[in-house]
Short mmCIF file of C-alpha atoms in Angstrom, two decimals:
data_model
loop_
_atom_site.label_atom_id
_atom_site.label_comp_id
_atom_site.label_asym_id
_atom_site.label_seq_id
_atom_site.Cartn_x
_atom_site.Cartn_y
_atom_site.Cartn_z
CA UNK A 112 20.72 -41.92 -91.87
CA UNK A 113 23.86 -41.06 -89.92
CA UNK A 114 27.27 -42.00 -91.35
CA UNK A 115 29.58 -43.33 -88.64
CA UNK A 116 32.59 -43.36 -90.98
CA UNK A 117 32.92 -39.60 -90.76
CA UNK A 118 34.16 -39.44 -87.15
CA UNK A 119 35.41 -41.42 -84.17
CA UNK A 120 33.15 -42.87 -81.50
CA UNK A 121 32.49 -40.59 -78.54
CA UNK A 122 35.29 -41.02 -75.99
CA UNK A 123 34.54 -42.03 -72.34
CA UNK A 124 35.80 -38.64 -71.16
CA UNK A 125 33.53 -36.71 -73.54
CA UNK A 126 30.62 -38.97 -72.63
CA UNK A 127 31.14 -38.14 -68.94
CA UNK A 128 31.31 -34.40 -69.63
CA UNK A 129 28.24 -34.67 -71.87
CA UNK A 130 26.21 -36.17 -69.03
CA UNK A 131 27.49 -33.46 -66.68
CA UNK A 132 26.14 -30.85 -69.08
CA UNK A 133 22.87 -32.72 -69.58
CA UNK A 134 22.02 -32.81 -65.85
CA UNK A 135 23.20 -29.25 -65.14
CA UNK A 136 22.52 -27.18 -68.25
CA UNK A 137 18.77 -26.61 -68.52
CA UNK A 138 18.87 -25.74 -72.25
CA UNK A 139 20.57 -29.05 -73.04
CA UNK A 140 18.36 -30.92 -70.58
CA UNK A 141 15.21 -29.70 -72.38
CA UNK A 142 16.55 -31.21 -75.59
CA UNK A 143 17.75 -34.42 -73.93
CA UNK A 144 14.48 -35.18 -72.13
CA UNK A 145 12.76 -35.52 -75.52
CA UNK A 146 15.20 -38.06 -76.98
CA UNK A 147 17.51 -39.55 -74.34
CA UNK A 148 16.17 -42.69 -72.61
CA UNK A 149 17.68 -44.77 -69.81
CA UNK A 150 17.74 -47.75 -72.20
CA UNK A 151 20.21 -45.87 -74.41
CA UNK A 152 22.94 -46.67 -71.84
CA UNK A 153 24.67 -50.06 -71.94
CA UNK A 154 25.77 -52.24 -69.04
CA UNK A 155 29.02 -50.30 -68.59
CA UNK A 156 27.08 -47.06 -68.21
CA UNK A 157 24.81 -48.04 -65.30
CA UNK A 158 25.84 -44.88 -63.40
CA UNK A 159 24.56 -42.62 -66.17
CA UNK A 160 21.33 -44.60 -66.54
CA UNK A 161 20.63 -44.38 -62.80
CA UNK A 162 21.35 -40.65 -62.51
CA UNK A 163 19.37 -39.84 -65.66
CA UNK A 164 16.36 -41.68 -64.25
CA UNK A 165 16.64 -39.75 -60.97
CA UNK A 166 16.91 -36.38 -62.75
CA UNK A 167 13.92 -37.11 -65.01
CA UNK A 168 11.73 -38.12 -62.07
CA UNK A 169 12.75 -35.04 -60.08
CA UNK A 170 11.94 -32.78 -63.01
CA UNK A 171 8.54 -34.44 -63.45
CA UNK A 172 7.69 -33.64 -59.81
CA UNK A 173 9.22 -30.16 -59.43
CA UNK A 174 9.81 -28.79 -62.97
CA UNK A 175 13.41 -28.03 -62.04
CA UNK A 176 16.81 -29.72 -62.07
CA UNK A 177 18.00 -31.20 -58.75
CA UNK A 178 21.13 -30.12 -56.92
CA UNK A 179 24.00 -32.51 -56.20
CA UNK A 180 22.93 -33.37 -52.62
CA UNK A 181 19.37 -34.18 -53.68
CA UNK A 182 20.61 -36.51 -56.42
CA UNK A 183 23.01 -38.24 -54.02
CA UNK A 184 20.31 -38.63 -51.37
CA UNK A 185 17.93 -40.22 -53.88
CA UNK A 186 20.67 -42.58 -55.10
CA UNK A 187 21.37 -43.64 -51.50
CA UNK A 188 17.68 -44.32 -51.01
CA UNK A 189 17.61 -46.50 -54.12
CA UNK A 190 20.74 -48.36 -52.99
CA UNK A 191 19.17 -49.01 -49.60
CA UNK A 192 16.27 -50.68 -51.41
CA UNK A 193 18.49 -52.64 -53.80
CA UNK A 194 22.22 -52.64 -53.18
CA UNK A 195 22.86 -54.53 -56.41
CA UNK A 196 21.94 -51.52 -58.57
CA UNK A 197 25.60 -50.40 -58.50
CA UNK A 198 28.73 -52.22 -57.40
CA UNK A 199 31.30 -50.58 -55.14
CA UNK A 200 33.43 -49.30 -58.02
CA UNK A 201 30.41 -47.78 -59.73
CA UNK A 202 29.34 -46.08 -56.50
CA UNK A 203 32.79 -44.51 -56.18
CA UNK A 204 32.71 -43.42 -59.82
CA UNK A 205 29.25 -41.90 -59.32
CA UNK A 206 30.35 -39.82 -56.34
CA UNK A 207 33.48 -38.57 -58.12
CA UNK A 208 31.48 -37.70 -61.23
CA UNK A 209 28.84 -35.76 -59.29
CA UNK A 210 31.55 -33.84 -57.44
CA UNK A 211 33.04 -32.72 -60.74
CA UNK A 212 29.69 -32.00 -62.42
CA UNK A 213 28.73 -29.61 -59.62
CA UNK A 214 32.19 -28.11 -59.12
CA UNK A 215 31.71 -24.35 -59.52
CA UNK A 216 35.47 -23.74 -59.72
CA UNK A 217 35.55 -25.30 -63.19
CA UNK A 218 35.63 -22.55 -65.79
CA UNK A 219 33.31 -22.32 -67.52
CA UNK A 220 30.88 -24.35 -65.35
CA UNK A 221 28.80 -27.01 -67.08
CA UNK A 222 25.57 -25.05 -66.62
CA UNK A 223 26.97 -22.00 -68.43
CA UNK A 224 25.76 -20.88 -71.83
CA UNK A 225 29.16 -21.64 -73.34
CA UNK A 226 28.57 -25.36 -72.81
CA UNK A 227 25.12 -25.38 -74.42
CA UNK A 228 26.22 -25.82 -78.04
CA UNK A 229 28.96 -28.30 -77.11
CA UNK A 230 26.56 -30.33 -74.99
CA UNK A 231 23.96 -30.53 -77.78
CA UNK A 232 26.62 -31.63 -80.26
CA UNK A 233 27.88 -34.43 -77.98
CA UNK A 234 24.32 -35.52 -77.20
CA UNK A 235 23.57 -35.74 -80.90
CA UNK A 236 26.72 -37.80 -81.49
CA UNK A 237 25.89 -40.15 -78.61
CA UNK A 238 22.32 -40.74 -79.84
CA UNK A 239 23.54 -41.30 -83.40
CA UNK A 240 25.89 -44.01 -82.14
CA UNK A 241 23.10 -45.72 -80.23
CA UNK A 242 20.76 -45.54 -83.22
CA UNK A 243 23.36 -47.24 -85.42
CA UNK A 244 23.77 -49.99 -82.81
CA UNK A 245 20.00 -50.42 -82.65
CA UNK A 246 19.80 -50.77 -86.43
CA UNK A 247 22.62 -53.31 -86.44
CA UNK A 248 20.89 -55.37 -83.76
CA UNK A 249 17.58 -55.19 -85.60
CA UNK A 250 18.89 -56.45 -88.93
CA UNK A 251 21.36 -58.97 -87.45
CA UNK A 252 18.81 -61.64 -86.60
CA UNK A 253 20.72 -64.82 -87.42
CA UNK A 254 18.60 -67.09 -89.59
CA UNK A 255 15.61 -64.74 -89.37
CA UNK A 256 14.74 -61.78 -91.57
CA UNK A 257 12.96 -58.51 -90.90
CA UNK A 258 9.31 -58.94 -91.92
CA UNK A 259 8.63 -55.30 -92.80
CA UNK A 260 11.94 -53.72 -93.76
CA UNK A 261 10.44 -50.49 -95.25
CA UNK A 262 8.46 -49.79 -92.07
CA UNK A 263 11.49 -50.50 -89.88
CA UNK A 264 13.72 -48.25 -91.95
CA UNK A 265 11.07 -45.55 -91.93
CA UNK A 266 10.93 -45.55 -88.12
CA UNK A 267 14.71 -45.36 -87.89
CA UNK A 268 14.76 -42.57 -90.47
CA UNK A 269 12.33 -40.56 -88.35
CA UNK A 270 14.54 -41.08 -85.29
CA UNK A 271 17.59 -40.04 -87.30
CA UNK A 272 15.83 -36.89 -88.49
CA UNK A 273 14.89 -35.94 -84.91
CA UNK A 274 18.43 -36.51 -83.66
CA UNK A 275 19.87 -34.43 -86.51
CA UNK A 276 17.84 -31.44 -85.28
CA UNK A 277 19.43 -31.43 -81.81
CA UNK A 278 21.27 -28.18 -81.23
CA UNK A 279 19.94 -26.49 -84.35
CA UNK A 280 18.37 -23.13 -83.63
CA UNK A 281 14.72 -22.90 -84.61
CA UNK A 282 14.84 -19.14 -85.02
CA UNK A 283 15.41 -17.27 -88.25
CA UNK A 284 15.93 -13.65 -89.16
CA UNK A 285 12.59 -12.01 -89.79
CA UNK A 286 13.65 -9.94 -92.77
CA UNK A 287 16.87 -11.20 -94.36
CA UNK A 288 18.41 -9.32 -97.27
CA UNK A 289 16.36 -9.51 -100.49
CA UNK A 290 13.45 -11.24 -98.73
CA UNK A 291 11.08 -8.96 -100.66
CA UNK A 292 12.36 -10.28 -104.00
CA UNK A 293 11.28 -13.87 -103.42
CA UNK A 294 8.00 -13.26 -105.22
CA UNK A 295 5.65 -13.94 -102.31
CA UNK A 296 3.35 -16.94 -102.53
CA UNK A 297 3.78 -18.58 -105.93
CA UNK A 298 0.18 -19.42 -106.66
CA UNK A 299 -0.33 -21.49 -109.80
CA UNK A 300 -3.69 -22.34 -111.38
CA UNK A 301 -4.68 -25.97 -110.99
CA UNK A 302 -6.42 -26.05 -114.37
CA UNK A 303 -9.72 -26.64 -112.58
CA UNK A 304 -11.60 -23.35 -112.43
CA UNK A 305 -13.89 -24.45 -109.62
CA UNK A 306 -10.90 -25.38 -107.44
CA UNK A 307 -9.04 -22.16 -108.22
CA UNK A 308 -12.14 -20.13 -107.39
CA UNK A 309 -12.41 -21.78 -103.97
CA UNK A 310 -8.73 -21.54 -102.95
CA UNK A 311 -7.84 -18.06 -104.12
CA UNK A 312 -6.53 -18.56 -107.62
CA UNK A 313 -4.69 -21.87 -107.39
CA UNK A 314 -2.39 -24.00 -105.25
CA UNK A 315 1.12 -23.10 -104.15
CA UNK A 316 4.38 -24.94 -103.34
CA UNK A 317 4.65 -25.86 -99.69
CA UNK A 318 0.91 -25.82 -99.09
CA UNK A 319 -1.19 -28.85 -98.12
CA UNK A 320 -4.83 -29.32 -99.14
CA UNK A 321 -7.56 -31.74 -98.16
CA UNK A 322 -10.30 -33.01 -100.45
CA UNK A 323 -13.05 -34.87 -98.62
CA UNK A 324 -16.21 -36.49 -99.84
CA UNK A 325 -18.61 -39.41 -99.49
CA UNK A 326 -18.03 -42.82 -101.02
CA UNK A 327 -18.25 -42.73 -104.79
CA UNK A 328 -18.11 -38.95 -105.16
CA UNK A 329 -15.46 -37.30 -107.32
CA UNK A 330 -12.41 -37.37 -105.02
CA UNK A 331 -10.28 -39.74 -107.10
CA UNK A 332 -11.61 -38.12 -110.28
CA UNK A 333 -10.52 -34.69 -109.07
CA UNK A 334 -7.16 -35.98 -107.85
CA UNK A 335 -6.39 -37.49 -111.25
CA UNK A 336 -7.50 -34.28 -112.97
CA UNK A 337 -5.17 -32.22 -110.77
CA UNK A 338 -2.24 -34.54 -111.55
CA UNK A 339 -2.91 -34.66 -115.31
CA UNK A 340 -3.29 -30.88 -115.46
CA UNK A 341 0.06 -30.55 -113.69
CA UNK A 342 1.53 -32.75 -116.45
CA UNK A 343 0.12 -30.45 -119.12
CA UNK A 344 1.60 -27.43 -117.37
CA UNK A 345 4.93 -29.25 -117.03
CA UNK A 346 5.03 -29.86 -120.78
CA UNK A 347 4.64 -26.12 -121.37
CA UNK A 348 7.35 -25.07 -118.90
CA UNK A 349 10.21 -25.59 -121.33
CA UNK A 350 8.87 -22.73 -123.45
CA UNK A 351 8.97 -20.30 -120.52
CA UNK A 352 11.96 -17.88 -120.40
CA UNK A 353 12.76 -18.68 -116.75
CA UNK A 354 12.59 -22.48 -117.08
CA UNK A 355 15.22 -24.08 -114.84
CA UNK A 356 15.77 -27.07 -117.14
CA UNK A 357 14.23 -29.58 -114.74
CA UNK A 358 11.34 -31.81 -115.79
CA UNK A 359 8.34 -31.54 -113.49
CA UNK A 360 6.69 -34.78 -112.34
CA UNK A 361 3.17 -35.22 -111.00
CA UNK A 362 2.91 -37.96 -108.35
CA UNK A 363 -0.37 -39.78 -107.75
CA UNK A 364 -0.16 -42.07 -104.72
CA UNK A 365 -2.91 -44.69 -104.63
CA UNK A 366 -3.76 -46.94 -101.69
CA UNK A 367 -7.03 -48.33 -103.04
CA UNK A 368 -7.50 -48.01 -106.82
CA UNK A 369 -4.98 -50.11 -108.73
CA UNK A 370 -2.74 -48.72 -111.43
CA UNK A 371 -3.35 -51.43 -114.03
CA UNK A 372 -7.12 -51.52 -114.28
CA UNK A 373 -8.23 -48.13 -113.01
CA UNK A 374 -5.75 -45.30 -112.56
CA UNK A 375 -4.13 -45.90 -115.96
CA UNK A 376 -7.45 -45.92 -117.84
CA UNK A 377 -8.97 -43.02 -115.91
CA UNK A 378 -5.91 -40.85 -116.45
CA UNK A 379 -5.85 -41.59 -120.16
CA UNK A 380 -9.59 -41.03 -120.46
CA UNK A 381 -9.29 -37.55 -118.97
CA UNK A 382 -6.01 -36.57 -120.64
CA UNK A 383 -7.16 -37.66 -124.13
CA UNK A 384 -10.90 -37.09 -123.61
CA UNK A 385 -11.75 -40.64 -124.64
CA UNK A 386 -14.82 -42.45 -123.39
CA UNK A 387 -13.78 -44.91 -120.68
CA UNK A 388 -15.97 -47.54 -122.30
CA UNK A 389 -13.80 -47.29 -125.43
CA UNK A 390 -10.67 -47.93 -123.41
CA UNK A 391 -12.19 -50.66 -121.27
CA UNK A 392 -13.35 -52.62 -124.33
CA UNK A 393 -10.04 -52.52 -126.25
CA UNK A 394 -9.25 -56.19 -125.67
CA UNK A 395 -6.14 -57.82 -127.12
CA UNK A 396 -6.20 -55.58 -130.20
CA UNK A 397 -5.41 -52.61 -127.95
CA UNK A 398 -5.37 -49.13 -129.44
CA UNK A 399 -6.26 -50.52 -132.86
CA UNK A 400 -9.88 -50.81 -131.70
CA UNK A 401 -10.12 -47.06 -131.12
CA UNK A 402 -11.40 -44.54 -133.63
CA UNK A 403 -9.14 -42.65 -136.03
CA UNK A 404 -9.27 -39.23 -137.65
CA UNK A 405 -10.98 -40.71 -140.70
CA UNK A 406 -13.45 -42.76 -138.69
CA UNK A 407 -14.78 -40.84 -135.69
CA UNK A 408 -17.36 -42.22 -133.29
CA UNK A 409 -20.76 -40.65 -132.73
CA UNK A 410 -19.78 -38.94 -129.47
CA UNK A 411 -16.72 -37.42 -131.16
CA UNK A 412 -18.77 -36.01 -134.02
CA UNK A 413 -21.01 -34.32 -131.46
CA UNK A 414 -18.21 -33.21 -129.16
CA UNK A 415 -16.15 -31.70 -131.99
CA UNK A 416 -19.06 -30.64 -134.18
CA UNK A 417 -17.98 -27.03 -134.37
CA UNK A 418 -14.43 -27.91 -135.47
CA UNK A 419 -15.74 -30.32 -138.07
CA UNK A 420 -18.13 -27.72 -139.51
CA UNK A 421 -15.30 -25.20 -139.75
CA UNK A 422 -13.13 -27.73 -141.58
CA UNK A 423 -10.54 -28.43 -138.89
CA UNK A 424 -9.01 -31.87 -138.60
CA UNK A 425 -10.20 -33.72 -135.51
CA UNK A 426 -7.93 -36.38 -134.05
CA UNK A 427 -9.50 -39.74 -133.34
CA UNK A 428 -9.18 -41.73 -130.17
CA UNK A 429 -6.01 -43.44 -131.35
CA UNK A 430 -4.22 -40.19 -132.12
CA UNK A 431 -5.39 -38.49 -128.94
CA UNK A 432 -4.41 -41.53 -126.89
CA UNK A 433 -0.88 -41.62 -128.31
CA UNK A 434 -0.36 -37.91 -127.60
CA UNK A 435 -1.67 -38.27 -124.05
CA UNK A 436 0.41 -41.38 -123.39
CA UNK A 437 3.56 -39.56 -124.44
CA UNK A 438 2.70 -36.69 -122.08
CA UNK A 439 1.87 -38.94 -119.14
CA UNK A 440 4.91 -41.17 -119.61
CA UNK A 441 7.13 -38.12 -119.41
CA UNK A 442 5.48 -36.29 -116.52
CA UNK A 443 3.09 -38.62 -114.61
CA UNK A 444 4.27 -41.04 -111.91
CA UNK A 445 1.93 -43.39 -110.03
CA UNK A 446 3.07 -44.84 -106.71
CA UNK A 447 0.94 -47.96 -106.36
CA UNK A 448 0.62 -48.59 -102.61
CA UNK A 449 -2.18 -51.14 -102.90
CA UNK A 450 0.17 -54.10 -102.58
CA UNK A 451 -0.84 -55.50 -105.97
CA UNK A 452 2.04 -54.01 -107.95
CA UNK A 453 4.30 -56.97 -108.74
CA UNK A 454 7.31 -54.67 -108.52
CA UNK A 455 6.33 -53.38 -105.07
CA UNK A 456 4.43 -56.11 -103.23
CA UNK A 457 5.30 -54.75 -99.81
CA UNK A 458 4.52 -51.12 -100.62
CA UNK A 459 2.02 -49.06 -98.68
CA UNK A 460 2.92 -49.77 -95.07
CA UNK A 461 5.24 -46.87 -94.32
CA UNK A 462 2.71 -43.98 -94.10
CA UNK A 463 3.88 -40.51 -95.23
CA UNK A 464 7.57 -41.29 -94.75
CA UNK A 465 7.37 -44.05 -97.34
CA UNK A 466 5.89 -41.65 -99.89
CA UNK A 467 8.71 -39.20 -99.24
CA UNK A 468 11.35 -41.92 -99.66
CA UNK A 469 9.88 -43.21 -102.91
CA UNK A 470 9.52 -39.73 -104.39
CA UNK A 471 13.12 -38.95 -103.41
CA UNK A 472 14.20 -42.14 -105.13
CA UNK A 473 12.32 -41.21 -108.31
CA UNK A 474 13.81 -37.72 -108.33
CA UNK A 475 17.33 -39.08 -107.93
CA UNK A 476 16.69 -41.68 -110.62
CA UNK A 477 15.35 -39.10 -113.08
CA UNK A 478 18.27 -36.72 -112.27
CA UNK A 479 16.82 -33.71 -114.07
CA UNK A 480 13.41 -33.84 -112.35
CA UNK A 481 11.45 -31.98 -109.70
CA UNK A 482 8.03 -32.44 -108.10
CA UNK A 483 5.04 -30.58 -109.56
CA UNK A 484 2.31 -31.99 -107.31
CA UNK A 485 1.61 -34.89 -104.96
CA UNK A 486 -1.90 -36.38 -104.68
CA UNK A 487 -2.53 -39.03 -102.02
CA UNK A 488 -5.63 -41.21 -102.49
CA UNK A 489 -6.60 -41.74 -99.75
CA UNK A 490 -5.50 -40.99 -96.15
CA UNK A 491 -7.77 -43.51 -94.41
CA UNK A 492 -6.45 -46.43 -96.47
CA UNK A 493 -2.87 -45.22 -95.98
CA UNK A 494 -3.34 -45.17 -92.21
CA UNK A 495 -5.00 -48.60 -92.07
CA UNK A 496 -2.24 -50.24 -94.12
CA UNK A 497 0.36 -48.73 -91.79
CA UNK A 498 -1.44 -49.94 -88.66
CA UNK A 499 -1.72 -53.45 -90.08
CA UNK A 500 2.01 -53.52 -90.81
CA UNK A 501 3.02 -52.58 -87.26
CA UNK A 502 0.46 -54.81 -85.56
CA UNK A 503 -1.63 -52.03 -84.03
CA UNK A 504 -5.41 -52.07 -83.88
CA UNK A 505 -7.63 -49.28 -85.23
CA UNK A 506 -7.76 -47.50 -81.89
CA UNK A 507 -4.67 -45.69 -83.15
CA UNK A 508 -6.33 -44.72 -86.42
CA UNK A 509 -7.59 -41.36 -85.23
CA UNK A 510 -4.12 -40.22 -84.20
CA UNK A 511 -2.58 -41.23 -87.51
CA UNK A 512 -5.23 -39.45 -89.57
CA UNK A 513 -5.04 -36.33 -87.41
CA UNK A 514 -1.26 -36.18 -87.88
CA UNK A 515 -1.28 -36.94 -91.60
CA UNK A 516 -1.65 -33.28 -92.59
CA UNK A 517 1.34 -32.08 -90.58
CA UNK A 518 3.51 -34.99 -91.74
CA UNK A 519 2.53 -34.36 -95.36
CA UNK A 520 3.40 -30.68 -95.01
CA UNK A 521 6.81 -31.38 -93.43
CA UNK A 522 7.88 -34.43 -95.41
CA UNK A 523 6.26 -33.75 -98.79
CA UNK A 524 5.14 -30.15 -99.34
CA UNK A 525 8.17 -28.55 -97.69
CA UNK A 526 10.74 -31.14 -98.71
CA UNK A 527 9.80 -31.11 -102.40
CA UNK A 528 8.51 -27.51 -102.55
CA UNK A 529 5.27 -28.63 -104.15
CA UNK A 530 1.52 -28.51 -103.44
CA UNK A 531 0.19 -31.66 -101.76
CA UNK A 532 -3.39 -32.90 -101.94
CA UNK A 533 -4.69 -35.39 -99.39
CA UNK A 534 -7.89 -37.20 -100.33
CA UNK A 535 -10.01 -38.61 -97.52
CA UNK A 536 -13.44 -40.06 -96.82
CA UNK A 537 -16.23 -38.52 -94.81
CA UNK A 538 -17.69 -40.33 -91.83
CA UNK A 539 -20.50 -42.86 -92.13
CA UNK A 540 -22.95 -40.36 -90.67
CA UNK A 541 -22.00 -37.77 -93.29
CA UNK A 542 -22.27 -40.37 -96.05
CA UNK A 543 -25.87 -41.02 -95.06
CA UNK A 544 -26.89 -37.42 -95.72
CA UNK A 545 -28.51 -36.35 -98.99
CA UNK A 546 -27.23 -34.06 -101.78
CA UNK A 547 -28.71 -30.98 -100.09
CA UNK A 548 -26.73 -31.44 -96.85
CA UNK A 549 -24.05 -28.88 -96.04
CA UNK A 550 -21.02 -30.99 -95.17
CA UNK A 551 -17.91 -29.89 -93.29
CA UNK A 552 -14.34 -31.10 -92.87
CA UNK A 553 -15.02 -31.91 -89.21
CA UNK A 554 -17.13 -34.80 -90.52
CA UNK A 555 -14.03 -36.55 -91.86
CA UNK A 556 -13.85 -40.27 -91.18
CA UNK A 557 -12.13 -41.34 -87.94
CA UNK A 558 -10.87 -37.86 -87.01
CA UNK A 559 -12.69 -34.55 -86.72
CA UNK A 560 -9.27 -32.85 -86.61
CA UNK A 561 -8.04 -34.13 -89.98
CA UNK A 562 -7.90 -30.60 -91.46
CA UNK A 563 -6.15 -29.06 -88.45
CA UNK A 564 -2.82 -28.56 -90.24
CA UNK A 565 -4.13 -28.08 -93.78
CA UNK A 566 -4.12 -24.79 -95.65
CA UNK A 567 -7.45 -25.51 -97.32
CA UNK A 568 -10.12 -28.17 -96.94
CA UNK A 569 -12.58 -28.78 -99.77
CA UNK A 570 -15.64 -30.92 -99.12
CA UNK A 571 -17.72 -32.58 -101.86
CA UNK A 572 -21.36 -33.44 -101.24
CA UNK A 573 -23.48 -36.38 -102.37
CA UNK A 574 -24.39 -36.68 -106.04
CA UNK A 575 -28.02 -36.19 -107.00
CA UNK A 576 -29.85 -38.07 -109.74
CA UNK A 577 -28.47 -35.72 -112.39
CA UNK A 578 -24.83 -36.37 -111.30
CA UNK A 579 -24.65 -32.90 -109.76
CA UNK A 580 -23.16 -32.15 -106.36
CA UNK A 581 -21.86 -29.20 -104.41
CA UNK A 582 -18.31 -28.52 -103.31
CA UNK A 583 -17.41 -26.13 -100.48
CA UNK A 584 -14.23 -24.73 -99.01
CA UNK A 585 -14.70 -25.16 -95.26
CA UNK A 586 -11.17 -24.14 -94.26
CA UNK A 587 -9.14 -21.40 -95.92
CA UNK A 588 -5.99 -19.58 -94.85
CA UNK A 589 -5.13 -16.99 -97.48
CA UNK A 590 -8.46 -16.17 -99.09
CA UNK A 591 -11.97 -15.18 -98.10
CA UNK A 592 -14.79 -17.70 -97.87
CA UNK A 593 -16.77 -18.64 -100.96
CA UNK A 594 -20.28 -19.91 -101.53
CA UNK A 595 -20.52 -23.59 -102.54
CA UNK A 596 -20.06 -24.38 -106.22
CA UNK A 597 -22.10 -26.92 -108.15
CA UNK A 598 -20.14 -29.67 -109.90
CA UNK A 599 -21.20 -32.02 -112.65
CA UNK A 600 -19.54 -35.43 -112.59
CA UNK A 601 -18.99 -36.96 -116.01
CA UNK A 602 -17.57 -40.35 -115.18
CA UNK A 603 -17.36 -41.41 -118.82
CA UNK A 604 -14.49 -38.96 -119.29
CA UNK A 605 -13.24 -38.92 -115.67
CA UNK A 606 -14.30 -35.28 -115.38
CA UNK A 607 -15.76 -33.01 -112.76
CA UNK A 608 -16.72 -29.55 -114.04
CA UNK A 609 -17.87 -26.42 -112.29
CA UNK A 610 -21.39 -25.40 -113.31
CA UNK A 611 -21.42 -21.87 -111.91
CA UNK A 612 -23.14 -20.44 -114.97
CA UNK A 613 -26.00 -22.92 -114.88
CA UNK A 614 -26.52 -23.95 -111.26
CA UNK A 615 -26.25 -22.55 -107.78
CA UNK A 616 -26.78 -23.82 -104.23
CA UNK A 617 -29.75 -22.37 -102.38
CA UNK A 618 -28.16 -21.23 -99.12
CA UNK A 619 -31.43 -21.57 -97.24
CA UNK A 620 -32.14 -25.24 -97.94
CA UNK A 621 -29.00 -26.55 -99.67
CA UNK A 622 -30.86 -27.50 -102.82
CA UNK A 623 -29.16 -27.28 -106.21
CA UNK A 624 -31.14 -24.90 -108.40
CA UNK A 625 -30.91 -23.39 -111.86
CA UNK A 626 -29.26 -19.97 -111.97
CA UNK A 627 -32.21 -18.76 -114.08
CA UNK A 628 -34.90 -19.09 -111.43
CA UNK A 629 -37.63 -18.40 -113.96
CA UNK A 630 -36.63 -21.46 -115.94
CA UNK A 631 -39.69 -23.62 -116.53
CA UNK A 632 -40.17 -27.13 -115.24
CA UNK A 633 -40.22 -28.27 -118.86
CA UNK A 634 -36.76 -26.82 -119.44
CA UNK A 635 -35.45 -28.54 -116.35
CA UNK A 636 -36.80 -31.88 -117.49
CA UNK A 637 -35.23 -31.30 -120.89
CA UNK A 638 -31.85 -30.65 -119.26
CA UNK A 639 -32.18 -33.82 -117.22
CA UNK A 640 -33.08 -35.73 -120.39
CA UNK A 641 -29.87 -34.45 -122.00
CA UNK A 642 -27.83 -35.71 -119.05
CA UNK A 643 -29.61 -39.05 -119.12
CA UNK A 644 -28.92 -39.47 -122.83
CA UNK A 645 -25.29 -38.49 -122.31
CA UNK A 646 -24.80 -41.01 -119.55
CA UNK A 647 -26.27 -43.74 -121.73
CA UNK A 648 -24.04 -42.70 -124.66
CA UNK A 649 -27.14 -42.35 -126.82
CA UNK A 650 -27.83 -39.50 -129.22
CA UNK A 651 -26.14 -36.63 -127.41
CA UNK A 652 -27.51 -33.13 -127.53
CA UNK A 653 -24.77 -30.73 -128.75
CA UNK A 654 -26.01 -28.13 -126.27
CA UNK A 655 -24.61 -30.31 -123.53
CA UNK A 656 -21.11 -29.14 -124.49
CA UNK A 657 -21.94 -25.46 -124.72
#
């Protein structure tokens, strides 16, 4: 927000010259028409409000700025219709002001290039003053309080950001000195081979990605995996020779799944590779109910069979959980926007700007931290919570979802120099399609244009009876297209794994098939039996982990 303590209020003389520049200098006018409104002028500035309205209307009709005589003629016409618009003194002031504004003997004239920068600066100062007054009037409500303070502050912050850009050149030198030594695009593996294969090796700071899928697919699962993997990479950074000394944080922003009974357990399940059923059944005894190195569970003996045979010590659930908890406490941050967090009951109404504010707060609080990744789960819920907070119906939903990608790029990816993942649902029609259907990002819920400003869009298909589905990259900016990849969802460990070596998608009919086409029906049934036994946590076939 602007800080009014740094300078004096704009003087009446400078305000008059500013308006002269605004109505005569086309470069300044183009900036002003986007931000300056007639309601910005108070009762003592009726002359400026009237003239600004006349100039805007003339420009709308003729795409040009009016000359002095045309403005004066229009003002006379308005006065003939309503003589109370201006009093006699104001009419005299208006005529004197117009005479000076269009006086070509003034050097330099107000429409000259020399006045452009000055005019933009004064316009910015004027709008900053009016924004501060608006904020003061909004919060000074007597015995009433602002119902949604975060949303209100977010709107004012956006206005402040726009005003701050007035007069700033949007151009930059194409090839500044040492531009070639910046290292190009800093692509970093996500830790998920199937994702890296689809997006050209990994994600990069400043890029924005979409992950879409039907209800109950692996969107949240994949988002948590991306965040946890970023934590693991963050823990290894301190051993790198070029480490900058800052601790990387992975941010998972949830608008639907709660932290306490879902995100926390799913993250720990994946990070420590512990069956979710083990965590969900802990009860009051907590971690003490989990297995230990000396007393492994059946699934652990199968999962780590090779290590056990070779004589290596295998950590039990308790030990793995404690290691993972230490990692996640240091590098994982969950922003619970569901409204159920007792420490943030009003959270979740401020759309992308709220996420940016809360991440900025966390970074300042941590002092030595930086952002490794931001995952937002999910865009539809984020937009609906925002609409509810500002009293708008869902007719506005499409516009919010369409603009989410650009806002996330500007306010998150660029601001924190980190990759951003936006999770979103597919439409009801797409949800009704079977596992063989080839889905596309234009089937996103509420807005076909959701992926318009994304660098990549990944789309997950429906799960089949064997918990297999396909994932495709339907929008890509810096890599060639790729055939769909088959995923296996293992909900017990909050995992989604690429199955490129075992399965492929038949491009003709969309069916998921074995890579070895000569595989017998018996072998297929055996594989399905293995999956069934795994899902039931029965006697697990060791080949499942090969």
